[in-house]
Tab-separated table of C-alpha atoms and ligand atoms in Angstrom:
chain	number	residue	atom	x	y	z
A	1	MET	CA	42.503	274.214	-24.070
A	2	PRO	CA	45.568	270.653	-24.996
A	3	THR	CA	48.744	271.165	-27.043
A	4	TYR	CA	49.519	268.302	-28.936
A	5	ASP	CA	51.856	266.821	-31.540
A	6	TYR	CA	49.799	267.066	-34.264
A	7	ASP	CA	46.095	268.670	-35.095
A	8	LEU	CA	46.270	265.461	-37.831
A	9	PHE	CA	48.215	262.125	-37.258
A	10	VAL	CA	47.061	259.127	-40.730
A	11	ILE	CA	47.608	255.888	-40.047
A	12	GLY	CA	47.696	254.683	-43.245
A	13	ALA	CA	49.340	256.144	-46.326
A	14	GLY	CA	46.821	254.887	-49.188
A	15	SER	CA	44.872	257.172	-51.746
A	16	GLY	CA	42.690	257.907	-49.155
A	17	GLY	CA	44.847	258.980	-45.821
A	18	VAL	CA	47.340	260.364	-47.988
A	19	ARG	CA	44.405	262.690	-50.019
A	20	ALA	CA	42.850	263.639	-46.232
A	21	ALA	CA	46.940	264.842	-44.859
A	22	ARG	CA	47.325	266.651	-48.293
A	23	ILE	CA	44.437	269.075	-47.721
A	24	ALA	CA	44.729	268.788	-44.129
A	25	ALA	CA	48.125	270.412	-44.086
A	26	LYS	CA	47.950	272.222	-47.334
A	27	HIS	CA	44.202	274.041	-44.527
A	28	GLY	CA	47.288	274.713	-42.486
A	29	ALA	CA	47.060	272.064	-39.756
A	30	ARG	CA	50.673	269.681	-38.857
A	31	VAL	CA	50.157	266.670	-39.900
A	32	ALA	CA	51.794	263.465	-39.628
A	33	ILE	CA	51.528	259.990	-41.350
A	34	ALA	CA	52.215	257.306	-40.411
A	35	GLU	CA	53.197	254.197	-43.564
A	36	GLU	CA	54.777	250.759	-42.727
A	37	ARG	CA	54.350	249.432	-46.135
A	38	TYR	CA	54.071	250.962	-49.175
A	39	PHE	CA	53.007	254.621	-50.056
A	40	GLY	CA	50.089	254.327	-52.198
A	41	GLY	CA	48.627	251.250	-50.649
A	42	THR	CA	46.687	248.833	-52.431
A	43	CYS	CA	45.802	250.938	-55.531
A	44	VAL	CA	49.221	251.765	-56.671
A	45	ASN	CA	50.651	248.893	-54.836
A	46	VAL	CA	48.826	245.290	-55.743
A	47	GLY	CA	45.331	246.837	-56.450
A	48	CYS	CA	44.059	249.492	-60.254
A	49	ILE	CA	47.310	250.410	-61.732
A	50	PRO	CA	49.213	247.492	-61.431
A	51	LYS	CA	46.542	244.925	-62.673
A	52	LYS	CA	45.226	247.770	-65.507
A	53	LEU	CA	49.106	247.661	-66.722
A	54	LEU	CA	48.697	243.518	-66.594
A	55	VAL	CA	45.408	244.448	-68.429
A	56	TYR	CA	46.718	246.220	-71.156
A	57	ALA	CA	49.673	243.574	-71.016
A	58	ALA	CA	46.582	241.132	-72.209
A	59	HIS	CA	44.672	242.768	-73.946
A	60	CYS	CA	48.200	243.171	-76.595
A	61	ARG	CA	46.867	239.392	-77.418
A	62	ASP	CA	43.516	240.531	-79.031
A	63	GLU	CA	45.279	243.376	-81.477
A	64	PHE	CA	47.907	241.027	-82.314
A	65	GLU	CA	44.984	238.780	-83.392
A	66	ASP	CA	42.376	241.070	-84.985
A	67	ALA	CA	45.612	242.376	-87.050
A	68	ALA	CA	45.179	240.661	-89.603
A	69	GLY	CA	41.320	241.046	-90.550
A	70	PHE	CA	43.354	245.942	-91.374
A	71	GLY	CA	45.700	243.478	-93.336
A	72	TRP	CA	48.460	243.895	-91.639
A	73	THR	CA	50.639	240.605	-90.954
A	74	VAL	CA	52.106	240.314	-87.568
A	75	GLY	CA	55.174	237.672	-86.604
A	76	PRO	CA	55.896	235.565	-84.838
A	77	ARG	CA	55.339	236.752	-81.109
A	78	THR	CA	56.758	235.889	-77.713
A	79	PHE	CA	55.713	236.898	-74.455
A	80	ALA	CA	58.472	237.650	-71.377
A	81	TRP	CA	56.738	237.981	-68.210
A	82	PRO	CA	59.687	238.699	-65.851
A	83	GLN	CA	60.296	242.002	-68.374
A	84	LEU	CA	56.431	243.012	-68.048
A	85	ILE	CA	57.181	242.692	-64.225
A	86	ALA	CA	59.812	244.628	-64.259
A	87	ASN	CA	58.854	247.221	-66.429
A	88	LYS	CA	55.688	247.004	-64.126
A	89	ASN	CA	57.823	247.159	-61.071
A	90	ASN	CA	59.672	250.652	-62.387
A	91	GLU	CA	56.684	252.320	-62.751
A	92	ILE	CA	55.075	251.272	-59.586
A	93	ALA	CA	58.708	252.203	-57.917
A	94	ARG	CA	58.234	256.119	-59.242
A	95	LEU	CA	54.172	256.087	-57.697
A	96	ASN	CA	55.631	255.416	-55.007
A	97	GLY	CA	58.150	258.333	-54.970
A	98	VAL	CA	55.524	260.276	-55.770
A	99	TYR	CA	52.938	259.918	-53.198
A	100	GLU	CA	55.977	260.666	-50.525
A	101	ARG	CA	56.939	263.575	-52.422
A	102	LEU	CA	53.093	264.932	-52.213
A	103	LEU	CA	53.562	264.146	-49.002
A	104	LYS	CA	56.443	265.569	-47.856
A	105	ASN	CA	55.553	269.209	-50.551
A	106	ALA	CA	52.487	269.794	-48.749
A	107	GLY	CA	54.309	269.510	-45.172
A	108	VAL	CA	54.310	266.383	-44.015
A	109	THR	CA	55.552	264.395	-41.292
A	110	ILE	CA	56.149	261.601	-42.280
A	111	PHE	CA	56.842	257.934	-40.246
A	112	LYS	CA	58.115	254.707	-42.384
A	113	THR	CA	56.320	252.414	-39.320
A	114	ARG	CA	53.406	250.973	-37.511
A	115	ALA	CA	51.412	253.509	-35.498
A	116	THR	CA	49.147	252.371	-32.597
A	117	LEU	CA	47.094	253.898	-30.774
A	118	ARG	CA	47.432	254.063	-26.586
A	119	ASP	CA	44.129	256.647	-26.214
A	120	ARG	CA	42.134	259.129	-27.499
A	121	HIS	CA	45.056	261.628	-28.153
A	122	THR	CA	47.636	259.241	-28.211
A	123	LEU	CA	49.760	256.790	-30.663
A	124	ALA	CA	53.162	255.081	-30.598
A	125	VAL	CA	54.460	255.461	-33.907
A	126	GLY	CA	57.419	253.223	-33.617
A	127	ASP	CA	59.755	253.549	-30.706
A	128	LYS	CA	58.466	257.037	-30.405
A	129	THR	CA	55.205	258.464	-28.477
A	130	VAL	CA	52.982	261.121	-30.214
A	131	THR	CA	49.615	263.442	-29.461
A	132	ALA	CA	47.189	264.025	-32.557
A	133	GLY	CA	44.267	266.549	-32.141
A	134	LYS	CA	42.745	263.698	-33.836
A	135	VAL	CA	43.125	260.109	-35.358
A	136	LEU	CA	42.350	259.247	-39.058
A	137	ILE	CA	42.598	255.193	-39.507
A	138	ALA	CA	43.011	255.057	-43.231
A	139	THR	CA	44.851	251.339	-43.174
A	140	GLY	CA	42.722	249.878	-46.344
A	141	GLY	CA	41.554	245.759	-46.403
A	142	TRP	CA	44.229	242.691	-47.109
A	143	PRO	CA	42.674	239.828	-48.732
A	144	SER	CA	40.823	237.451	-47.115
A	145	VAL	CA	40.554	233.226	-47.703
A	146	PRO	CA	38.055	230.999	-46.582
A	147	THR	CA	39.831	227.970	-45.063
A	148	VAL	CA	39.770	225.406	-47.212
A	149	PRO	CA	42.726	222.227	-46.631
A	150	GLY	CA	45.771	223.669	-48.972
A	151	LYS	CA	44.801	226.134	-48.036
A	152	GLU	CA	49.376	227.396	-47.661
A	153	HIS	CA	49.589	226.758	-51.035
A	154	ILE	CA	47.490	229.508	-52.887
A	155	VAL	CA	48.190	232.600	-53.542
A	156	THR	CA	46.337	236.640	-53.804
A	157	SER	CA	46.051	239.116	-55.459
A	158	ASN	CA	48.771	240.458	-52.506
A	159	GLU	CA	50.952	237.646	-55.014
A	160	ALA	CA	50.027	237.663	-58.745
A	161	PHE	CA	51.607	240.810	-58.540
A	162	PHE	CA	55.634	239.008	-58.930
A	163	LEU	CA	54.944	235.552	-59.867
A	164	PRO	CA	58.660	234.607	-60.884
A	165	ASP	CA	56.613	233.386	-64.029
A	166	VAL	CA	53.336	233.398	-65.773
A	167	PRO	CA	51.651	230.333	-65.204
A	168	LYS	CA	50.442	227.836	-67.963
A	169	ARG	CA	47.338	226.427	-66.150
A	170	VAL	CA	45.512	229.259	-63.729
A	171	LEU	CA	42.742	228.512	-61.660
A	172	ILE	CA	40.998	231.739	-59.973
A	173	VAL	CA	38.455	230.880	-57.196
A	174	GLY	CA	36.128	233.953	-56.782
A	175	GLY	CA	34.026	235.596	-58.825
A	176	GLY	CA	33.960	238.445	-58.273
A	177	TYR	CA	36.325	241.832	-59.717
A	178	ILE	CA	40.131	240.764	-58.949
A	179	ALA	CA	38.530	236.837	-60.169
A	180	VAL	CA	36.975	238.171	-62.961
A	181	GLU	CA	39.828	240.698	-63.621
A	182	PHE	CA	42.547	238.133	-63.573
A	183	ALA	CA	40.899	235.504	-65.413
A	184	GLY	CA	41.559	238.394	-68.050
A	185	ILE	CA	45.085	238.993	-67.664
A	186	PHE	CA	46.099	235.406	-66.791
A	187	HIS	CA	44.421	233.684	-70.225
A	188	GLY	CA	45.154	236.906	-72.088
A	189	LEU	CA	48.684	235.944	-71.648
A	190	GLY	CA	48.534	232.465	-72.391
A	191	ALA	CA	47.486	230.354	-69.702
A	192	ARG	CA	44.808	227.844	-69.572
A	193	VAL	CA	42.207	229.332	-66.867
A	194	THR	CA	39.711	228.118	-65.314
A	195	GLN	CA	37.503	230.624	-62.985
A	196	ILE	CA	34.963	228.609	-60.272
A	197	TYR	CA	32.508	230.476	-58.574
A	198	ARG	CA	30.240	229.493	-55.201
A	199	GLY	CA	26.663	231.113	-56.941
A	200	ALA	CA	24.677	230.328	-59.638
A	201	LEU	CA	26.115	233.085	-61.658
A	202	PHE	CA	29.305	235.040	-60.947
A	203	LEU	CA	29.577	239.508	-60.085
A	204	ARG	CA	27.274	239.452	-57.671
A	205	GLY	CA	26.034	243.095	-57.257
A	206	PHE	CA	25.610	244.396	-60.572
A	207	ASP	CA	23.092	244.125	-63.185
A	208	GLU	CA	22.028	240.443	-63.909
A	209	ASP	CA	22.266	240.765	-68.221
A	210	ILE	CA	25.512	242.528	-67.915
A	211	ARG	CA	26.491	239.149	-65.235
A	212	ARG	CA	24.694	236.696	-68.014
A	213	HIS	CA	26.684	238.676	-70.746
A	214	MET	CA	29.680	238.463	-69.053
A	215	ALA	CA	29.877	235.243	-68.086
A	216	GLU	CA	28.677	234.719	-71.826
A	217	GLU	CA	32.526	236.336	-73.049
A	218	CYS	CA	34.008	234.550	-71.430
A	219	LEU	CA	32.638	230.968	-72.101
A	220	CYS	CA	32.948	232.691	-75.346
A	221	ARG	CA	37.532	233.442	-74.943
A	222	GLY	CA	38.326	230.238	-73.324
A	223	ILE	CA	37.938	230.303	-69.721
A	224	ASP	CA	36.568	227.576	-67.739
A	225	LEU	CA	33.871	228.690	-65.924
A	226	ARG	CA	32.190	226.991	-63.843
A	227	PHE	CA	29.330	229.012	-61.306
A	228	ASN	CA	28.363	226.413	-58.878
A	229	VAL	CA	31.384	225.145	-57.848
A	230	ASP	CA	33.909	225.771	-54.698
A	231	VAL	CA	36.962	223.771	-53.013
A	232	VAL	CA	37.496	221.279	-51.315
A	233	GLU	CA	41.059	220.241	-51.128
A	234	ILE	CA	44.266	221.521	-53.452
A	235	GLU	CA	47.458	219.495	-52.436
A	236	LYS	CA	50.742	220.258	-53.676
A	237	ARG	CA	52.295	217.588	-56.189
A	238	ARG	CA	56.399	217.866	-57.012
A	239	GLY	CA	56.875	216.072	-60.932
A	240	ALA	CA	59.689	216.056	-63.445
A	241	ALA	CA	57.655	219.302	-65.012
A	242	GLY	CA	57.855	221.033	-62.099
A	243	THR	CA	55.369	221.432	-58.655
A	244	SER	CA	51.917	221.844	-59.728
A	245	PHE	CA	48.798	221.203	-57.567
A	246	ALA	CA	45.840	218.753	-57.057
A	247	VAL	CA	42.578	221.503	-56.582
A	248	ASP	CA	39.297	218.465	-55.773
A	249	LEU	CA	36.611	220.719	-56.595
A	250	SER	CA	33.105	220.094	-55.612
A	251	ASP	CA	31.746	218.900	-58.844
A	252	LYS	CA	33.656	216.090	-58.518
A	253	SER	CA	36.562	216.905	-61.187
A	254	THR	CA	39.530	217.311	-60.514
A	255	ALA	CA	42.074	220.156	-61.723
A	256	GLU	CA	45.607	220.001	-62.345
A	257	VAL	CA	47.425	223.555	-61.978
A	258	ASP	CA	50.615	225.337	-61.761
A	259	LEU	CA	48.741	228.172	-59.948
A	260	VAL	CA	45.723	228.399	-57.817
A	261	LEU	CA	44.971	232.084	-57.020
A	262	TYR	CA	41.821	233.428	-54.227
A	263	ALA	CA	39.989	235.917	-55.096
A	264	THR	CA	37.442	235.825	-52.356
A	265	GLY	CA	36.975	239.721	-51.234
A	266	ARG	CA	39.020	241.560	-48.647
A	267	VAL	CA	38.580	242.385	-45.305
A	268	PRO	CA	39.757	245.790	-43.139
A	269	SER	CA	43.342	245.804	-41.824
A	270	THR	CA	41.830	246.539	-38.178
A	271	LYS	CA	43.696	243.864	-36.274
A	272	GLY	CA	47.679	245.480	-33.903
A	273	LEU	CA	46.019	249.416	-34.200
A	274	GLY	CA	45.208	249.299	-30.499
A	275	LEU	CA	41.436	250.338	-31.834
A	276	GLU	CA	39.525	247.794	-29.647
A	277	ALA	CA	42.057	248.637	-26.609
A	278	VAL	CA	40.745	252.514	-27.028
A	279	GLY	CA	37.029	251.454	-27.968
A	280	VAL	CA	36.846	252.502	-31.806
A	281	ALA	CA	33.476	250.224	-32.404
A	282	LEU	CA	34.036	248.082	-35.112
A	283	ALA	CA	31.603	245.481	-37.178
A	284	PRO	CA	31.132	241.746	-37.319
A	285	SER	CA	33.340	242.085	-40.697
A	286	GLY	CA	35.719	243.684	-38.735
A	287	ALA	CA	35.706	247.305	-40.460
A	288	VAL	CA	36.096	250.290	-38.499
A	289	ILE	CA	32.017	251.417	-37.346
A	290	VAL	CA	31.786	256.054	-38.814
A	291	ASP	CA	28.904	257.895	-39.127
A	292	GLU	CA	28.387	261.047	-42.008
A	293	GLY	CA	31.296	262.780	-40.554
A	294	TRP	CA	33.159	259.835	-40.500
A	295	GLU	CA	33.863	259.829	-37.142
A	296	THR	CA	34.167	256.893	-35.145
A	297	SER	CA	32.421	255.877	-32.011
A	298	VAL	CA	35.155	257.617	-30.364
A	299	PRO	CA	35.463	260.793	-30.962
A	300	ASP	CA	38.137	262.283	-32.269
A	301	ILE	CA	39.200	259.424	-34.066
A	302	TYR	CA	37.911	258.761	-38.175
A	303	ALA	CA	37.975	256.639	-40.589
A	304	ILE	CA	37.880	256.267	-44.404
A	305	GLY	CA	38.993	254.103	-46.625
A	306	ASP	CA	38.198	250.199	-47.263
A	307	VAL	CA	38.850	250.429	-42.839
A	308	THR	CA	35.520	251.143	-43.077
A	309	ASP	CA	31.996	249.350	-44.658
A	310	ARG	CA	31.216	251.998	-47.289
A	311	ILE	CA	32.649	251.140	-51.251
A	312	LYS	CA	35.934	249.837	-51.815
A	313	LEU	CA	36.552	252.053	-54.712
A	314	THR	CA	39.513	254.508	-54.723
A	315	PRO	CA	37.963	256.953	-56.097
A	316	VAL	CA	35.360	257.063	-53.304
A	317	ALA	CA	38.403	257.322	-50.586
A	318	ILE	CA	39.489	260.037	-52.181
A	319	ASN	CA	36.793	262.154	-51.912
A	320	GLU	CA	36.116	261.101	-48.429
A	321	GLY	CA	39.142	261.956	-47.322
A	322	HIS	CA	39.691	265.622	-49.042
A	323	VAL	CA	35.829	266.036	-47.924
A	324	LEU	CA	36.559	264.835	-44.331
A	325	ALA	CA	39.929	267.737	-44.620
A	326	ASP	CA	37.804	269.843	-45.843
A	327	ARG	CA	35.191	270.293	-42.879
A	328	LEU	CA	37.993	269.000	-40.022
A	329	PHE	CA	41.039	271.808	-40.959
A	330	GLY	CA	38.640	273.767	-43.747
A	331	ARG	CA	35.750	274.880	-42.372
A	332	ALA	CA	33.881	273.604	-44.783
A	333	ASN	CA	30.379	272.366	-44.236
A	334	ARG	CA	31.238	269.630	-47.080
A	335	HIS	CA	29.388	266.505	-47.591
A	336	MET	CA	29.837	262.700	-49.907
A	337	SER	CA	27.131	261.446	-51.223
A	338	TYR	CA	27.492	257.801	-52.175
A	339	GLU	CA	24.326	257.965	-54.542
A	340	HIS	CA	25.922	257.550	-59.188
A	341	VAL	CA	29.348	256.183	-58.211
A	342	PRO	CA	30.613	254.033	-61.004
A	343	SER	CA	32.963	251.574	-61.642
A	344	ALA	CA	34.330	249.374	-64.429
A	345	VAL	CA	36.091	246.203	-63.877
A	346	PHE	CA	38.561	245.625	-65.807
A	347	SER	CA	38.276	242.457	-67.297
A	348	ILE	CA	38.343	241.434	-71.330
A	349	PRO	CA	35.904	242.692	-72.470
A	350	PRO	CA	35.554	245.469	-69.755
A	351	ILE	CA	31.846	246.033	-67.226
A	352	GLY	CA	30.887	250.344	-67.004
A	353	THR	CA	28.808	250.727	-64.767
A	354	VAL	CA	26.778	254.017	-63.027
A	355	GLY	CA	23.638	253.376	-60.837
A	356	LEU	CA	20.724	251.398	-60.170
A	357	THR	CA	20.824	247.699	-61.886
A	358	GLU	CA	17.494	246.586	-63.055
A	359	ALA	CA	16.740	244.804	-59.940
A	360	GLN	CA	16.776	248.118	-57.532
A	361	ALA	CA	15.704	250.580	-59.082
A	362	ARG	CA	12.302	247.547	-59.217
A	363	ALA	CA	12.913	247.246	-55.778
A	364	ARG	CA	12.740	250.539	-55.266
A	365	PHE	CA	10.470	252.407	-57.781
A	366	GLY	CA	8.118	249.522	-58.876
A	367	GLU	CA	8.035	249.257	-63.136
A	368	VAL	CA	10.598	250.555	-64.312
A	369	HIS	CA	11.405	251.108	-67.812
A	370	VAL	CA	14.574	249.648	-70.364
A	371	TYR	CA	16.657	249.504	-72.618
A	372	LYS	CA	18.738	247.119	-73.877
A	373	SER	CA	21.309	246.941	-77.064
A	374	SER	CA	24.016	244.211	-78.583
A	375	PHE	CA	25.398	244.905	-81.783
A	376	ARG	CA	28.792	243.491	-83.326
A	377	PRO	CA	30.880	246.432	-82.731
A	378	LEU	CA	32.628	247.593	-85.905
A	379	LYS	CA	35.782	247.039	-85.151
A	380	HIS	CA	34.862	243.623	-85.177
A	381	THR	CA	32.819	243.207	-88.579
A	382	LEU	CA	37.102	242.934	-89.859
A	383	SER	CA	38.695	241.573	-86.906
A	384	GLY	CA	35.943	238.355	-87.249
A	385	ARG	CA	35.925	237.988	-82.927
A	386	ASN	CA	33.525	236.868	-81.782
A	387	GLU	CA	32.999	239.533	-79.324
A	388	GLN	CA	29.261	241.350	-78.241
A	389	THR	CA	28.524	244.542	-76.975
A	390	PHE	CA	25.776	244.729	-74.606
A	391	LEU	CA	24.056	248.764	-73.036
A	392	LYS	CA	21.209	248.788	-70.713
A	393	LEU	CA	19.523	252.000	-69.379
A	394	VAL	CA	17.176	252.116	-67.183
A	395	VAL	CA	14.398	254.175	-66.813
A	396	ASP	CA	11.931	255.668	-64.173
A	397	PRO	CA	8.883	255.826	-66.214
A	398	LYS	CA	7.358	258.502	-63.722
A	399	THR	CA	10.207	261.024	-64.316
A	400	ASP	CA	11.936	259.308	-67.218
A	401	VAL	CA	15.160	259.977	-64.986
A	402	VAL	CA	17.808	257.303	-65.979
A	403	LEU	CA	18.891	255.100	-63.191
A	404	GLY	CA	21.096	252.833	-64.048
A	405	VAL	CA	23.693	252.942	-67.144
A	406	HIS	CA	25.424	249.161	-68.178
A	407	MET	CA	27.938	248.463	-70.605
A	408	VAL	CA	30.151	245.371	-71.347
A	409	GLY	CA	32.566	246.156	-74.533
A	410	ALA	CA	35.811	248.411	-75.823
A	411	GLU	CA	36.124	251.433	-73.440
A	412	ALA	CA	33.203	250.498	-71.377
A	413	GLY	CA	34.639	252.532	-68.314
A	414	GLU	CA	35.786	255.296	-70.031
A	415	ILE	CA	32.476	256.239	-71.760
A	416	VAL	CA	30.598	255.033	-68.577
A	417	GLN	CA	32.631	256.989	-66.764
A	418	GLY	CA	30.797	260.137	-68.465
A	419	PHE	CA	27.308	258.814	-68.018
A	420	ALA	CA	27.603	259.369	-64.749
A	421	VAL	CA	27.832	263.426	-65.075
A	422	ALA	CA	24.633	263.129	-66.467
A	423	LEU	CA	23.518	260.747	-64.092
A	424	LYS	CA	25.055	262.890	-61.390
A	425	CYS	CA	22.970	265.519	-62.790
A	426	GLY	CA	19.526	263.889	-63.269
A	427	ALA	CA	19.462	263.228	-66.563
A	428	THR	CA	16.008	261.890	-68.232
A	429	LYS	CA	15.926	259.319	-71.225
A	430	ALA	CA	14.547	262.397	-72.834
A	431	GLN	CA	17.640	264.420	-72.641
A	432	PHE	CA	19.682	260.841	-73.389
A	433	ASP	CA	17.665	260.609	-76.915
A	434	ALA	CA	18.071	264.646	-77.781
A	435	THR	CA	21.862	264.194	-77.189
A	436	VAL	CA	23.229	263.793	-80.829
A	437	GLY	CA	24.966	260.186	-81.203
A	438	ILE	CA	29.544	260.313	-82.293
A	439	HIS	CA	29.705	257.732	-84.997
A	440	PRO	CA	30.537	256.002	-85.630
A	441	THR	CA	31.393	255.173	-81.604
A	442	ALA	CA	29.485	252.268	-79.608
A	443	ALA	CA	28.251	255.149	-76.924
A	444	GLU	CA	25.690	256.407	-79.057
A	445	GLU	CA	24.107	253.786	-79.103
A	446	PHE	CA	23.394	254.935	-75.272
A	447	VAL	CA	22.029	258.048	-76.890
A	448	THR	CA	19.388	256.347	-79.396
A	449	MET	CA	18.193	253.172	-77.651
A	450	ARG	CA	14.928	254.341	-78.736
A	451	GLU	CA	12.477	250.647	-78.440
A	452	ARG	CA	11.777	250.115	-75.239
A	453	TYR	CA	12.675	246.010	-73.466
A	454	VAL	CA	9.649	244.098	-73.049
A	455	PRO	CA	10.022	240.542	-71.864
A	456	ARG	CA	8.786	238.028	-74.277
A	457	THR	CA	6.419	236.749	-70.914
A	458	ASP	CA	4.900	240.024	-71.016
A	459	ALA	CA	4.382	240.955	-74.810
A	460	ALA	CA	2.162	237.547	-74.609
A	461	GLU	CA	0.171	239.313	-71.845
B	513	NDP	P1	34.766	241.085	-54.712
B	513	NDP	O1	33.681	240.926	-52.599
B	513	NDP	O2	34.408	242.011	-55.412
B	513	NDP	O3	34.272	239.512	-54.554
B	513	NDP	C1	34.818	238.338	-54.102
B	513	NDP	C2	33.968	236.693	-54.451
B	513	NDP	O4	34.677	236.258	-53.484
B	513	NDP	C3	32.637	236.983	-54.619
B	513	NDP	O5	32.169	236.513	-56.151
B	513	NDP	C4	31.975	236.128	-53.010
B	513	NDP	O6	31.167	235.245	-53.586
B	513	NDP	C5	33.230	235.018	-53.212
B	513	NDP	N1	34.019	234.750	-52.105
B	513	NDP	C6	33.556	235.039	-50.698
B	513	NDP	N2	34.003	234.299	-49.814
B	513	NDP	C7	33.782	233.423	-50.263
B	513	NDP	C8	34.525	231.630	-49.970
B	513	NDP	N3	34.141	232.234	-48.629
B	513	NDP	N4	34.601	230.948	-50.913
B	513	NDP	C9	34.422	230.476	-51.994
B	513	NDP	N5	33.963	232.275	-52.783
B	513	NDP	C10	33.408	233.397	-52.133
B	513	NDP	O7	35.966	240.794	-53.347
B	513	NDP	P2	37.110	240.737	-54.844
B	513	NDP	O8	38.213	240.215	-53.776
B	513	NDP	O9	37.179	240.198	-55.685
B	513	NDP	O10	37.758	242.497	-54.708
B	513	NDP	C11	37.721	243.557	-53.155
B	513	NDP	C12	36.865	244.557	-53.072
B	513	NDP	O11	38.340	245.426	-54.211
B	513	NDP	C13	36.030	244.155	-54.658
B	513	NDP	O12	34.599	244.607	-54.408
B	513	NDP	C14	36.270	246.518	-54.952
B	513	NDP	O13	35.434	247.583	-54.483
B	513	NDP	C15	37.841	246.419	-55.486
B	513	NDP	N6	38.070	246.514	-56.560
B	513	NDP	C16	37.940	246.804	-57.767
B	513	NDP	C17	38.272	247.135	-58.728
B	513	NDP	C18	37.661	248.212	-59.410
B	513	NDP	O14	37.430	248.460	-59.406
B	513	NDP	N7	38.476	247.747	-61.552
B	513	NDP	C19	39.154	245.953	-58.714
B	513	NDP	C20	39.194	245.071	-57.853
B	513	NDP	C21	38.963	245.183	-56.723
B	513	NDP	P3	29.593	235.803	-53.775
B	513	NDP	O15	29.782	237.207	-54.524
B	513	NDP	O16	28.747	234.146	-52.764
B	513	NDP	O17	29.931	236.621	-52.244
């Protein structure tokens, strides 16, 4: 048996890499990890965590406005973006430290530098060469921006978290998670937001009703949301008031803005890792191709998280890292299911979803039963806010199993997380109906929807 410096070498100390390293070390493996940028990866530094903190800040505006209906007089208010960013940065620095300590306490050797594969078991780590029995690629992803004239003037989510001030006018390009979330953030913090999406309806992949409802909520809030529109050219302008951008759009209009944020997807970070040299097969997207055990085309080299072509969500990467470490070093024959992975878009209002969309369910099961409910949340009967909560269940009529739970409304992520357990357990509509609601909540609607939704065309037949 050859002896290596380490049993496992992890490249990338993001959510997935850190979990795999820690668990492998706990199983007794000799583990090293290399990280050239920041501990905690995208989620901790330029993703989930700072995003959610900014969403809280944006929500404050609603809270101030809504308070009047409950008898409060809220005095003059000012908002200091630099204060928010400084506080956010402090919290992120704390979390970076937590991640590093977790690794050290688990006995993982840390290299704060880039690691590159030389062969299947050998890596160049800074100016050192080390060997490892197994290598795990957990390098995540990076924002991808299409080629467009004036591309050098745009920012991505990476930079949006460190802007010197909140822009007065923002153009957001894209219709996915990040675009919708930042539209809510900037709008809540007082910017005039224009969001453009190249297709007919944003949030592709989500349930059609959720997409439509969300579009209505965005428009109702005052976000200038436009579909079937793309950027033609971005031109920088310098005026007395400072730098701005004139963005020519495909609908023949020009948006005059202070910031152009592209949220047009993320690509796997696979460049410069030596993957091609050692023969690790990549998909056309650049993603590392892995089998069910996360092994790449090269034995003993594994990959998890956003660098692969699976679901790009932090908890998925963490699960993958944990299960992989158990399989490799804990002698556990564990597998991970990608069914019923819940997710939330932290838009304002947020979206929560688990299971199949109506369209996916129809494609898989043929006929499905649908239950929908749209209502004004109790809070807004006094606040006066014009916001509707929307809930939807998709049910297999043959087995009565609930296939999908979807929601737009306050705390949708918190609510749907609980229902994800029910779906994981194969809950039926009858079991939903037999569950007593908590009154008065929005979530209780999920267990009180008795009237099946019948489209008008069907009803007329
Ligand atoms: P998404 O893949 O969610 O969305 C990308 C958007 O950009 C889509 O609307 C896409 O349009 C559009 N787009 C892609 N290419 C172009 C182009 N060339 N020109 C114009 N528009 C384009 O990516 P995000 O960047 O929003 O997020 C990346 C991933 O990170 C997400 O998929 C998600 O998995 C994860 N994430 C999760 C969050 C959460 O859990 N809350 C939050 C943020 C990110 P089209 O639909 O037509 O392809």
